[in-house]
Coordinates of C-alpha atoms in Angstrom, one line a residue:
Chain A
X1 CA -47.5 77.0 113.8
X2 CA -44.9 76.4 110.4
X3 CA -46.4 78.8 107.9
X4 CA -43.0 78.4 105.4
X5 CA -40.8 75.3 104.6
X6 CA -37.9 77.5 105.1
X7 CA -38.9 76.6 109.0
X8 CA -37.2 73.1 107.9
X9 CA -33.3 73.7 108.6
X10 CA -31.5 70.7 107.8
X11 CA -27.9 72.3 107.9
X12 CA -26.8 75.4 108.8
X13 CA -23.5 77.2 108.6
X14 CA -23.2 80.5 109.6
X15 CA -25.3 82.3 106.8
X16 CA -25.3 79.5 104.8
X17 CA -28.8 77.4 105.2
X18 CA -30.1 74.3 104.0
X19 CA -33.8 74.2 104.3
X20 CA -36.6 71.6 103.1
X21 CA -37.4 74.9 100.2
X22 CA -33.8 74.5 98.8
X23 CA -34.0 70.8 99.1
X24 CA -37.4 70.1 97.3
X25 CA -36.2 73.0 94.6
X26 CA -33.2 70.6 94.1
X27 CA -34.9 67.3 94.1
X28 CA -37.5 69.4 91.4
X29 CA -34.8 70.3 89.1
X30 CA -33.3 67.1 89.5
X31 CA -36.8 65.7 88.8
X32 CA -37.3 68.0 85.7
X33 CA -33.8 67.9 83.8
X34 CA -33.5 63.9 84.5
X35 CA -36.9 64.1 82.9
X36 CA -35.9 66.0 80.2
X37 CA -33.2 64.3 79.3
X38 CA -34.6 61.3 79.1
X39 CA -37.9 62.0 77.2
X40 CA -35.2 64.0 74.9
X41 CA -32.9 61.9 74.5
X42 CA -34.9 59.7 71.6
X43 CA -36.6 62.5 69.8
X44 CA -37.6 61.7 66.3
X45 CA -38.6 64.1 63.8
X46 CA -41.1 61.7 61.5
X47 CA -44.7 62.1 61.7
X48 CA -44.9 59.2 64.4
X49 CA -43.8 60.2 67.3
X50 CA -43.9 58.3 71.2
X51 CA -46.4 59.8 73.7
X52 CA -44.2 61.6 76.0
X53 CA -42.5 63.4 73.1
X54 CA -46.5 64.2 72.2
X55 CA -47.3 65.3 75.2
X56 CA -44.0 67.2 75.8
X57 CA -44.6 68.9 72.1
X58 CA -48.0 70.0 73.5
X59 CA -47.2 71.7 76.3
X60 CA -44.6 73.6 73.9
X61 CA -46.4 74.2 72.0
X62 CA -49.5 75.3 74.3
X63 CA -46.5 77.5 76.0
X64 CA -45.5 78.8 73.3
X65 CA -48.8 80.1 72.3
X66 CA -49.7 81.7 75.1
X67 CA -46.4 84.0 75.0
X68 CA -47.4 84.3 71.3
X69 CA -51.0 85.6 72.2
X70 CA -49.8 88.5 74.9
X71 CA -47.9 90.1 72.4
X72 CA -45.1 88.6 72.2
X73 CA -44.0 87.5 68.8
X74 CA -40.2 86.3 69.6
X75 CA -42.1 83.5 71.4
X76 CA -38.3 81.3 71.0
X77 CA -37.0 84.2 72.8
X78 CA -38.8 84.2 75.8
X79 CA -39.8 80.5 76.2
X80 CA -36.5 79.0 78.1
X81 CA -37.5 82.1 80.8
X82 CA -41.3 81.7 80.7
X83 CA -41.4 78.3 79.9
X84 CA -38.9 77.4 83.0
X85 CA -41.3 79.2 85.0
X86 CA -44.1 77.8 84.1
X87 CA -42.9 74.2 83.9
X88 CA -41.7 74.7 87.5
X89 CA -44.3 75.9 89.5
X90 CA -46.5 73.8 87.5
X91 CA -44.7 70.2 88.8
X92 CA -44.1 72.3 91.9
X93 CA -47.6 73.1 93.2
X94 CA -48.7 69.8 91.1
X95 CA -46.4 67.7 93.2
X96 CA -48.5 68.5 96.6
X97 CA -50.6 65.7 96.6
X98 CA -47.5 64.0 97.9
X99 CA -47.7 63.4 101.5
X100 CA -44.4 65.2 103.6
X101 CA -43.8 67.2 100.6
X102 CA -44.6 70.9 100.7
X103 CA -43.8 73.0 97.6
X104 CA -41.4 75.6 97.5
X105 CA -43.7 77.8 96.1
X106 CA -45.2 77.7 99.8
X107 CA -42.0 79.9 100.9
X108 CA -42.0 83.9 100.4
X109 CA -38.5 83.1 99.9
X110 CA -39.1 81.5 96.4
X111 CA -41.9 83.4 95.3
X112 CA -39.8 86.6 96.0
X113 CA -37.2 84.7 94.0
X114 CA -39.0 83.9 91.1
X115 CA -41.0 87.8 91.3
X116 CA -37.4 89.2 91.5
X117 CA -36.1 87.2 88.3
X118 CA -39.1 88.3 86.7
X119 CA -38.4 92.1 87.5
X120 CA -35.1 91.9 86.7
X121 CA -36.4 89.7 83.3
X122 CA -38.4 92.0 82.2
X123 CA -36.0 95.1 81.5
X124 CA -33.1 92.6 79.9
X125 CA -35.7 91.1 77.7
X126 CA -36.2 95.0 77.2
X127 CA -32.9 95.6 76.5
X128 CA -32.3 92.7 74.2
X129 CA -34.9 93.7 72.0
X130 CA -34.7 97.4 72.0
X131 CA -31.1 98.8 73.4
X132 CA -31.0 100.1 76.9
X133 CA -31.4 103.8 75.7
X134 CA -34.8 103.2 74.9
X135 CA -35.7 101.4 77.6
X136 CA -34.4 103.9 80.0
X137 CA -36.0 106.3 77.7
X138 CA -39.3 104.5 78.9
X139 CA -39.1 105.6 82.5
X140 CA -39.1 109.1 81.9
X141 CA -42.2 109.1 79.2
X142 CA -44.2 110.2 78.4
X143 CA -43.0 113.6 81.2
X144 CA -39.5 113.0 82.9
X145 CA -41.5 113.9 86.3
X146 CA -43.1 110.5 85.8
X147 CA -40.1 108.3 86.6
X148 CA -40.8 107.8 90.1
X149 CA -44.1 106.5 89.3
X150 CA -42.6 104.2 86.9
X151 CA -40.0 103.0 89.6
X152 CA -42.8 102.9 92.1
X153 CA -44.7 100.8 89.5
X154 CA -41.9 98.2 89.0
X155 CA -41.2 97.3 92.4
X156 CA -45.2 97.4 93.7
X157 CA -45.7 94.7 90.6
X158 CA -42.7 92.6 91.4
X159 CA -43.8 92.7 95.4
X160 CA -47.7 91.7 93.8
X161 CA -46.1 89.6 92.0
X162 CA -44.3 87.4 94.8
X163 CA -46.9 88.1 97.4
X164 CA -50.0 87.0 95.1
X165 CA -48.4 83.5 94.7
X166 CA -46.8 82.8 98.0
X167 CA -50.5 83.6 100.0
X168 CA -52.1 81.5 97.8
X169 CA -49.5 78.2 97.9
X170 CA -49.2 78.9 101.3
X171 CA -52.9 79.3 102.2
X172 CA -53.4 76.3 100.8
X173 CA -50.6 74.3 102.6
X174 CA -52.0 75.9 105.6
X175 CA -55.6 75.5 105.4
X176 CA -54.4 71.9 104.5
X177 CA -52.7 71.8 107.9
X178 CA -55.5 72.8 110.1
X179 CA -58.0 71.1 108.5
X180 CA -56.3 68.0 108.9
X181 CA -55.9 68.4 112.6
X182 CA -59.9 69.4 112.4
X183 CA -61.2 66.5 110.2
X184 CA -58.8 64.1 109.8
X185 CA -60.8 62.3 107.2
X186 CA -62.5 62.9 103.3
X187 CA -62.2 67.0 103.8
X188 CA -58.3 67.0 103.2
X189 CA -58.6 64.9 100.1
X190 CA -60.9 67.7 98.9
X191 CA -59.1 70.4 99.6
X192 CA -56.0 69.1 97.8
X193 CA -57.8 68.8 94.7
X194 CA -58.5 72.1 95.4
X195 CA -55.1 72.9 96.3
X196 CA -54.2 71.1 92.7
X197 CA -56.2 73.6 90.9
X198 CA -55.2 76.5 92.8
X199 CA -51.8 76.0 92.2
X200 CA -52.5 75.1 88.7
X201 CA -54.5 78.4 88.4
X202 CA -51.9 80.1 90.4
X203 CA -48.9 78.9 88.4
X204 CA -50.8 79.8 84.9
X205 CA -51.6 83.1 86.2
X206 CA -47.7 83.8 87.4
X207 CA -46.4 83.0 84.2
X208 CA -49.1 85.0 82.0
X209 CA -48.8 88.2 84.5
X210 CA -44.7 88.1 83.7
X211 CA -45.2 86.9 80.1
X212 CA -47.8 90.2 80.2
X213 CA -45.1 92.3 82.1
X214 CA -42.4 91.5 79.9
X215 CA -44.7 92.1 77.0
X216 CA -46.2 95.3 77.6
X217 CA -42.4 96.7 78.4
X218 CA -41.4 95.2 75.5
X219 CA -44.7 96.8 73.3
X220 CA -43.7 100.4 74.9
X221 CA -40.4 100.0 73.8
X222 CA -41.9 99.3 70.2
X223 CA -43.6 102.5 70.7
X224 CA -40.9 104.5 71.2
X225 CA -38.9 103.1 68.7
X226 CA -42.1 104.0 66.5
X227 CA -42.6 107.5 67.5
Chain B
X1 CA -39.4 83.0 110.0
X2 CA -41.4 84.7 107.2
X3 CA -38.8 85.2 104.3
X4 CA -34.8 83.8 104.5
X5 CA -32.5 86.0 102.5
X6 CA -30.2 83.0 101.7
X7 CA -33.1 81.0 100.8
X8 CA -34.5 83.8 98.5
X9 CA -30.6 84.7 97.0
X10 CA -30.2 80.6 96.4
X11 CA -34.0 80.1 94.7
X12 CA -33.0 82.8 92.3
X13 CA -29.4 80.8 91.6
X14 CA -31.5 77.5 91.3
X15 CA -34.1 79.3 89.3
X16 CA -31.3 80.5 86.8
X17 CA -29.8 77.5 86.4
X18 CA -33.0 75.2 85.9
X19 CA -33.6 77.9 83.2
X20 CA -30.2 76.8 81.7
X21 CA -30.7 72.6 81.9
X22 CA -34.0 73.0 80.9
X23 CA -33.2 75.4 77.8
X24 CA -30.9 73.0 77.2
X25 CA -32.1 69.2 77.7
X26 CA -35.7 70.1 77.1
X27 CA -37.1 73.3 74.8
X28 CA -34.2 73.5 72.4
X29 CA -34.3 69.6 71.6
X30 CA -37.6 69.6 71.6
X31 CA -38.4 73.2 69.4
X32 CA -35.9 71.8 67.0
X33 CA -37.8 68.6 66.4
X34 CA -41.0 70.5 66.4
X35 CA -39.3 72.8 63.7
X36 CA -37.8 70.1 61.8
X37 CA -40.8 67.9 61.9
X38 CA -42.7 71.2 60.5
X39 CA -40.2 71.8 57.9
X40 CA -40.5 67.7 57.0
X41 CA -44.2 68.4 56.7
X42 CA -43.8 71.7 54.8
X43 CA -41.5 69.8 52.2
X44 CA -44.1 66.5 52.7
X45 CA -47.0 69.1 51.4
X46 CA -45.0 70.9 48.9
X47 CA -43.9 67.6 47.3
X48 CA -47.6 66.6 47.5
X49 CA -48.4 69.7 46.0
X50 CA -46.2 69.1 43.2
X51 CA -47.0 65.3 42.8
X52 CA -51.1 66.5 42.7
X53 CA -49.8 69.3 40.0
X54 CA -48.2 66.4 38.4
X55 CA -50.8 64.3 38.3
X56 CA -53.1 66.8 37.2
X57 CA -51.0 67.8 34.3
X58 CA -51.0 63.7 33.4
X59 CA -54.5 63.4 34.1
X60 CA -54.6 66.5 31.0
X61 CA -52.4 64.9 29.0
X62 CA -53.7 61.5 29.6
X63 CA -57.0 63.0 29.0
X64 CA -55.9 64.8 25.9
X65 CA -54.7 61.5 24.5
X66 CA -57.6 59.9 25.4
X67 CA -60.0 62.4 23.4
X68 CA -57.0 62.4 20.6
X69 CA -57.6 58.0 20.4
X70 CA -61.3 58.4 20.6
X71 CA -61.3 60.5 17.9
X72 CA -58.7 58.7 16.0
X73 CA -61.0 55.5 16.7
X74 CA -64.0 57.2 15.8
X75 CA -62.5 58.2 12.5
X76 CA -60.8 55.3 11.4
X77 CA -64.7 53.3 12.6
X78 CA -66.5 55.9 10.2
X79 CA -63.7 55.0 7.6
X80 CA -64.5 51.2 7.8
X81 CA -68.2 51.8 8.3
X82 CA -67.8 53.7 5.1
X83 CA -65.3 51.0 3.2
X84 CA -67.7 48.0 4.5
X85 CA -70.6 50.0 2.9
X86 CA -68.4 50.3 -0.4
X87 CA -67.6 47.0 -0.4
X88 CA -71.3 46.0 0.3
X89 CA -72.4 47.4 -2.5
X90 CA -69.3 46.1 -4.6
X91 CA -70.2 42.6 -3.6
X92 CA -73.8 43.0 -4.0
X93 CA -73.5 44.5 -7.6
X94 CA -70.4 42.0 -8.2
X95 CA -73.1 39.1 -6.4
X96 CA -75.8 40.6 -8.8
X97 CA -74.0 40.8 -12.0
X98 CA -73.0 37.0 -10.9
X99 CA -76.2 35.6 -10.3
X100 CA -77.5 37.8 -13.5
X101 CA -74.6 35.8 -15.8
X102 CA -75.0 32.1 -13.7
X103 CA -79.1 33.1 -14.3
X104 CA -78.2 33.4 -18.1
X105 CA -75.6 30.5 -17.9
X106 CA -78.7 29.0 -17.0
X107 CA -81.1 30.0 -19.1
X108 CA -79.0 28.9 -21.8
X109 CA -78.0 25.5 -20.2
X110 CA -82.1 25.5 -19.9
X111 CA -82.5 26.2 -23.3
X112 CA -80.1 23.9 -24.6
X113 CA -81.3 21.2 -22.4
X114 CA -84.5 21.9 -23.7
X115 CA -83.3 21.9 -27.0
X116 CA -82.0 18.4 -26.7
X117 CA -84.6 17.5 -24.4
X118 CA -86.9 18.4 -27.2
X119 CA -84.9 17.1 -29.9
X120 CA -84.2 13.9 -28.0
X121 CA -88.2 13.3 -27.2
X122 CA -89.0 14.6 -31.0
X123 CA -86.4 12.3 -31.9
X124 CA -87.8 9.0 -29.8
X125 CA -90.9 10.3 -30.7
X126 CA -90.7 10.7 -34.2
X127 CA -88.6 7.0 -33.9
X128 CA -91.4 5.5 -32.3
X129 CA -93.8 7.1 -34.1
X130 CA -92.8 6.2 -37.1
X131 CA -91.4 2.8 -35.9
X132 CA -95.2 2.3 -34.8
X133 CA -97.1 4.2 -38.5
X134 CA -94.1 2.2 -40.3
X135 CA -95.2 -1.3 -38.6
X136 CA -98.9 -0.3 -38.7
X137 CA -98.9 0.9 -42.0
X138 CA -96.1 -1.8 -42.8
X139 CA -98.8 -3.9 -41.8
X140 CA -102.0 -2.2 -43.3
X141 CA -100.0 -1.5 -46.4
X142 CA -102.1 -3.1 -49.4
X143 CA -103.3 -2.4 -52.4
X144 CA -106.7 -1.0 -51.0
X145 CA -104.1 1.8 -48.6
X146 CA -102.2 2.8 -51.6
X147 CA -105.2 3.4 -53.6
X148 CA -106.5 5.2 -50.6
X149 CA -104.0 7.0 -50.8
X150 CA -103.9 7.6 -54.0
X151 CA -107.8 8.7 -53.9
X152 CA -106.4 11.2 -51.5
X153 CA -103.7 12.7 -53.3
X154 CA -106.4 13.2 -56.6
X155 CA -108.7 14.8 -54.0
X156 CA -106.3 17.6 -53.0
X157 CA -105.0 18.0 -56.5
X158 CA -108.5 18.2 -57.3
X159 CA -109.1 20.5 -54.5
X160 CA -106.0 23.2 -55.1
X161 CA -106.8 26.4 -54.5
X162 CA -106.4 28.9 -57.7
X163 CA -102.7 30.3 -56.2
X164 CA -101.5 26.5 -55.9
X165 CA -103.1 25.9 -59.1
X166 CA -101.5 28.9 -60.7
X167 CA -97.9 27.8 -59.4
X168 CA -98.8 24.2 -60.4
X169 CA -99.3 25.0 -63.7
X170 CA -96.6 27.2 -64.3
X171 CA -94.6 25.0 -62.9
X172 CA -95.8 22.2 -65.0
X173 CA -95.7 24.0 -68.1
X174 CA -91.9 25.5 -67.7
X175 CA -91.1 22.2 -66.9
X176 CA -88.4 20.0 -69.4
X177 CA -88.1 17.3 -67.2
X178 CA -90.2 14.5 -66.5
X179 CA -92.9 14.7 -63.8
X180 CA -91.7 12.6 -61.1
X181 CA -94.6 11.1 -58.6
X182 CA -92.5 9.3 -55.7
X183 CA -94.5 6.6 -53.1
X184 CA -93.4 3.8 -50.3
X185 CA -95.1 1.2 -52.7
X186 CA -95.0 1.0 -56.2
X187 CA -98.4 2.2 -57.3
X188 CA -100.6 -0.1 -59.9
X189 CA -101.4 0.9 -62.9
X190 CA -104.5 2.2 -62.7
X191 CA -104.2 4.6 -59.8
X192 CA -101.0 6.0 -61.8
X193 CA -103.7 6.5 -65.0
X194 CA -105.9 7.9 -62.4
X195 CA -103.0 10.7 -61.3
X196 CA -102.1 11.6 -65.2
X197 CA -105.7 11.7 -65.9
X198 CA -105.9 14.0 -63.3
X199 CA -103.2 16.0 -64.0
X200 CA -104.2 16.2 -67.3
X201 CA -107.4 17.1 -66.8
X202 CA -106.8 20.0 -64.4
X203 CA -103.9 21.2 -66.0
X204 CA -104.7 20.1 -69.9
X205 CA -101.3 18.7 -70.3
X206 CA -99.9 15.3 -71.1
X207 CA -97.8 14.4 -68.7
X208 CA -94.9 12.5 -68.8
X209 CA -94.5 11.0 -65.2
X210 CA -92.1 9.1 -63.5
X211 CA -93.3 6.8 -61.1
X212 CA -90.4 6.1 -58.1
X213 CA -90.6 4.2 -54.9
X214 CA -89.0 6.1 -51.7
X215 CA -88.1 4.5 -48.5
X216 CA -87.9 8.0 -46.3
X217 CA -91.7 8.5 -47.4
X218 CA -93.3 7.2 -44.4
X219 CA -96.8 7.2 -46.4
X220 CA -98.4 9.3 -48.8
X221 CA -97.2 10.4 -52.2
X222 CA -95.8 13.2 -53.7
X223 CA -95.3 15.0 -56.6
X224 CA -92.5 16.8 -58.1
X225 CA -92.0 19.1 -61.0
X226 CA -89.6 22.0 -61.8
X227 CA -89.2 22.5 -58.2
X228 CA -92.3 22.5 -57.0
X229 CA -94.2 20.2 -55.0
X230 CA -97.7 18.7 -54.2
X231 CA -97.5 16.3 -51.6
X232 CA -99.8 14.1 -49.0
X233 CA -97.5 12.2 -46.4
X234 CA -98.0 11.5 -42.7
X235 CA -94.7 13.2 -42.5
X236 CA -96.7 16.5 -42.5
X237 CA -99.0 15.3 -39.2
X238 CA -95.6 14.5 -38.0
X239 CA -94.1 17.7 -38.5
X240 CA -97.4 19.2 -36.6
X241 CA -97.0 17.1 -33.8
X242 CA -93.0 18.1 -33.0
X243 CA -94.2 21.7 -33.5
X244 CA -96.9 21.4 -30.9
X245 CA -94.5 19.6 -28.2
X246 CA -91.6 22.0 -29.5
X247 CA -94.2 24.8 -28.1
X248 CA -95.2 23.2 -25.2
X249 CA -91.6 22.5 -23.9
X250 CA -90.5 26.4 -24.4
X251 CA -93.7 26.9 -22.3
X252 CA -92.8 24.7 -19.4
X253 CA -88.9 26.0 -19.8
X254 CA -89.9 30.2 -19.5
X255 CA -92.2 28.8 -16.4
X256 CA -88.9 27.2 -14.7
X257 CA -86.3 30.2 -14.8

C-alpha cells in the first residue's frame, strides 16, 4: 500500500527525483502566485472595493491578527513567513476534494520541510529582532548546564512539528484509501468533509504552533534584553 | 519509501520561494492597499472631524446671529409697538381736539343757522303776521277800532302804576316840547280831547299835543314826551311772540349738538 505521494516518481535522475509531491507543490504555487497576481493586479484603495480583493483583505487581515494575538507585535514582519505557510497548506489540504490529487502535505517529506523552515525561522526571526548574542545567550539561561535541554527542545518540537501534520494529512488520505476500497459509496464523501476540516484544523494549528514558537523565542529574547 | 531527502531538500527550496512570490504579488500589494485605504479613511475621518467642528462652530455662530437678529427684532418690534402707541395717542388727541373744533365749528354753524333760521322765520313771521294784522286790521280799521283803541290807551294811562306815573310826570313836566301822540289813523277829535283830558286830569297839566299819523305803527298808539314813552301797539304781542319762538328754537338747537 502507497502511504506518501513521494511513491509517485515521474522522473528520476540519479539523486535527482521528480515525484507527484514536487509536482502538485509546483502546480500549488503556480496556482497561488497566478492567483495573486491577478486578484492584485487591480487593487484599489477607495472604500469600494471588488470581492476577491475583500475576501483577500480578510484573510490578511484574519492572518495578521492571529500573529498579532500570540505575541507578536511586528505582525508585517512575520506575515510573508507565517502567512505563506498558512495560505499553503490551507489551499493544499483544501484542494483534496479533488479526485487524483493528493496533497503534498500527505508526504513526511514536506511536512519535514515546512517543520525544518520553521526551526530554522524561528532563531533568524530571533536574530533579526534581537542580535544573535542574545539569542545564543538564550540557550544557556537561565544555567549554562541547561543548553542541551534547550537543543533537545528545538529539535523534539521541529520533529512534533513535522510529524503532527504529516500523520494527520496522511491518515486522512489513507483512511480515504481504504475506505473507498471498503464502501465505495456515501462514506468517502464524508470522510473528505472530514478530511476538509482536518486539514483545515491541521493547517490553522501548524501555523499558530510556529507563529507561537517563533513568538515565545522572540518574548525570551525580550526578556533578556530586559533583565 | 517513508521520507525522500531530495523531496524534503526541494519542498524547503519551493517553500522559500513561494514565500518570496507570494511576499511579493500578494501580502505586500495587498498590506499596502490595506494601509493606504486606512490612512484614506484616517484622513476621511479627520476631515470629517474637522468639517463636524466646522459646522459646529457655524452652527454657534449662526446661532449667535440668530439670538443677535431676534433680539434686534425684538427691539426694534418694542420700538414700534411703542412709536405706534405714541402715535395712537397723537392721533387720538389730534382726532379729539379735531372733532372738539369741527363740534364747535358746528355749534356755531348751528347757532348761526339758527340765528338766521330764527331770524328768517321771525322775519316771515313777523311779514306775514303783520301782512295778515295789517290786512285784518286794514280791513277792521274804522272809526269804532281807533276809538277802541283809543279807550285802551286812556285805560292804561289811567291804570299807570305810581313809578310810571312818577316818570310820566316828571317827564311831562321837564318837558319844552310839544307832547307828541303818534297813530296809523288820524284820530277824531274827540278821542284826541278824550287823551288831553286825560292827561290832564292825571297829570294836572295842559297839554300841548301833537297828533301824527305813523305808517310803521302796526296798531295802537303812542305817546311821546321828553324821551319817554307810553305806548299800546300790537308790535308789543309781536315782540312776545319772536321772543317765545326765539326760546324755543335755542331749545331744539342745544337738543341737536
Amino acid at each position: 500500500m502507497r502511504i506518501s505521494p513521494d511513491e509517485i516518481v515521474f522522473f528520476e535522475y540519479g539523486f535527482v527525483k521528480i515525484n507527484f509531491t514536487i509536482v502538485t507543490t509546483w502546480a500549488l504555487m503556480l496556482f497561488m502566485v497566478i492567483g495573486s497576481f491577478v486578484i492584485t493586479r487591480k487593487l484599489v484603495i477607495e472604500t469600494k472595493i471588488s470581492r476577491w480583493q475583500s475576501i483577500l483583505e480578510m484573510i490578511l487581515i484574519g492572518i495578521k491578527g492571529q500573529i498579532e494575538e500570540v505575541g507578536l507585535h511586528k505582525s508585517k514582519s512575520y506575515i510573508g513567513f507565517l502567512g505563506t505557510l498558512f495560505l499553503f497548506l490551507f489551499i493544499s489540504n483544501l484542494l483534496a476534494v479533488l479526485p487524483v490529487y493528493e496533497p503534498p502535505t500527505s508526504s513526511l517529506s514536506t511536512t519535514a520541510a515546512l517543520a525544518v523552515s520553521v526551526f530554522f525561522a524561528v532563531p533568524v526571526f530571533n536574530i533579526m529582532e534581537h542580535g544573535i548574542l542574545n539569542y545564543l545567550k538564550s540557550y544557556v539561561k537561565p544555567i549554562p548546564i541547561m543548553l542541551p535541554f534547550h537543543i533537545i527542545s528545538e529539535f523534539s518540537r521541529t520533529l512534533a512539528l513535522a510529524v503532527r501534520l504529516f500523520g494527520n494529512m496522511m491518515s486522512g488520505v489513507i483512511i480515504l484509501g481504504i475506505l473507498i476500497t471498503i464502501t465505495p459509496l456515501v462514506f468517502p464523501i464524508v470522510m473528505t468533509a472530514f478530511g476538509l476540516l482536518t486539514g483545515s484544523v491541521q493547517s490553522y494549528i501548524f501555523t499558530i504552533l510556529a507563529s507561537v514558537f517563533i513568538a515565545a523565542a522572540a518574548n525570551e529574547g525580550e526578556k533578556d534584553i530586559g533583565s | 519509501m517513508l521520507f525522500d531527502w531530495f523531496t524534503f531538500v526541494a519542498q524547503i527550496i519551493n517553500f522559500f520561494i513561494l514565500i518570496w512570490l507570494l511576499k511579493r504579488y500578494l501580502f505586500k500589494p495587498i498590506l499596502n492597499a490595506i494601509d493606504e485605504r486606512e490612512s484614506l479613511i484616517a484622513q476621511k475621518l479627520r476631515d470629517a472631524e474637522e468639517s463636524k467642528v466646522n459646522v459646529k462652530k457655524e452652527y454657534e455662530q449662526y446661532q449667535q446671529k440668530n439670538s443677535e437678529f431676534d433680539q434686534h427684532r425684538d427691539d426694534l418690534l418694542n420700538l414700534a409697538i411703542t412709536d405706534i402707541n405714541s402715535e395712537k395717542v397723537k392721533l387720538r388727541d389730534q382726532t379729539r381736539s379735531e372733532i372738539a373744533s369741527l363740534r364747535t365749528k358746528l355749534k356755531e354753524a348751528l347757532h348761526n343757522e339758527q340765528l338766521n333760521m330764527g331770524t328768517e322765520i321771525i322775519r316771515r313771521t313777523r311779514s306775514e303776521v303783520f301782512s295778515v294784522v295789517r290786512k285784518t286790521l286794514g280791513d277792521l280799521a274804522s272809526a269804532n277800532l281807533e276809538e277802541q283803541i283809543t279807550h285802551v290807551f286812556i285805560k292804561q294811562i289811567n291804570e299807570l302804576n305810581s313809578d310810571e306815573r312818577e316818570l310820566l310826570q316828571a317827564a311831562l313836566n321837564g318837558s319844552a316840547d310839544e307832547i307828541v301822540v303818534r297813530s296809523v289813523f288820524d284820530l277824531p277829535i274827540i278821542q284826541q280831547d278824550n287823551i288831553k283830558n286825560t292827561i290832564q286830569l292825571n297829570f294836572n297839566i295842559l297839554p300841548i299835543i301833537k297828533f301824527e299819523t305813523s305808517s310803521q305803527i302796526i296798531g295802537g298808539i303812542e305817546l311821546i314826551t321828553n324821551g319817554y314813552k307810553v305806548s299800546w301797539n300790537i308790535e308789543d304781542y309781536l315782540a312776545l311772540l319772536e321772543a317765545n319762538i326765539t326760546e324755543r328754537l335755542n331749545q331744539n338747537i342745544e337738543i341737536m349738538i
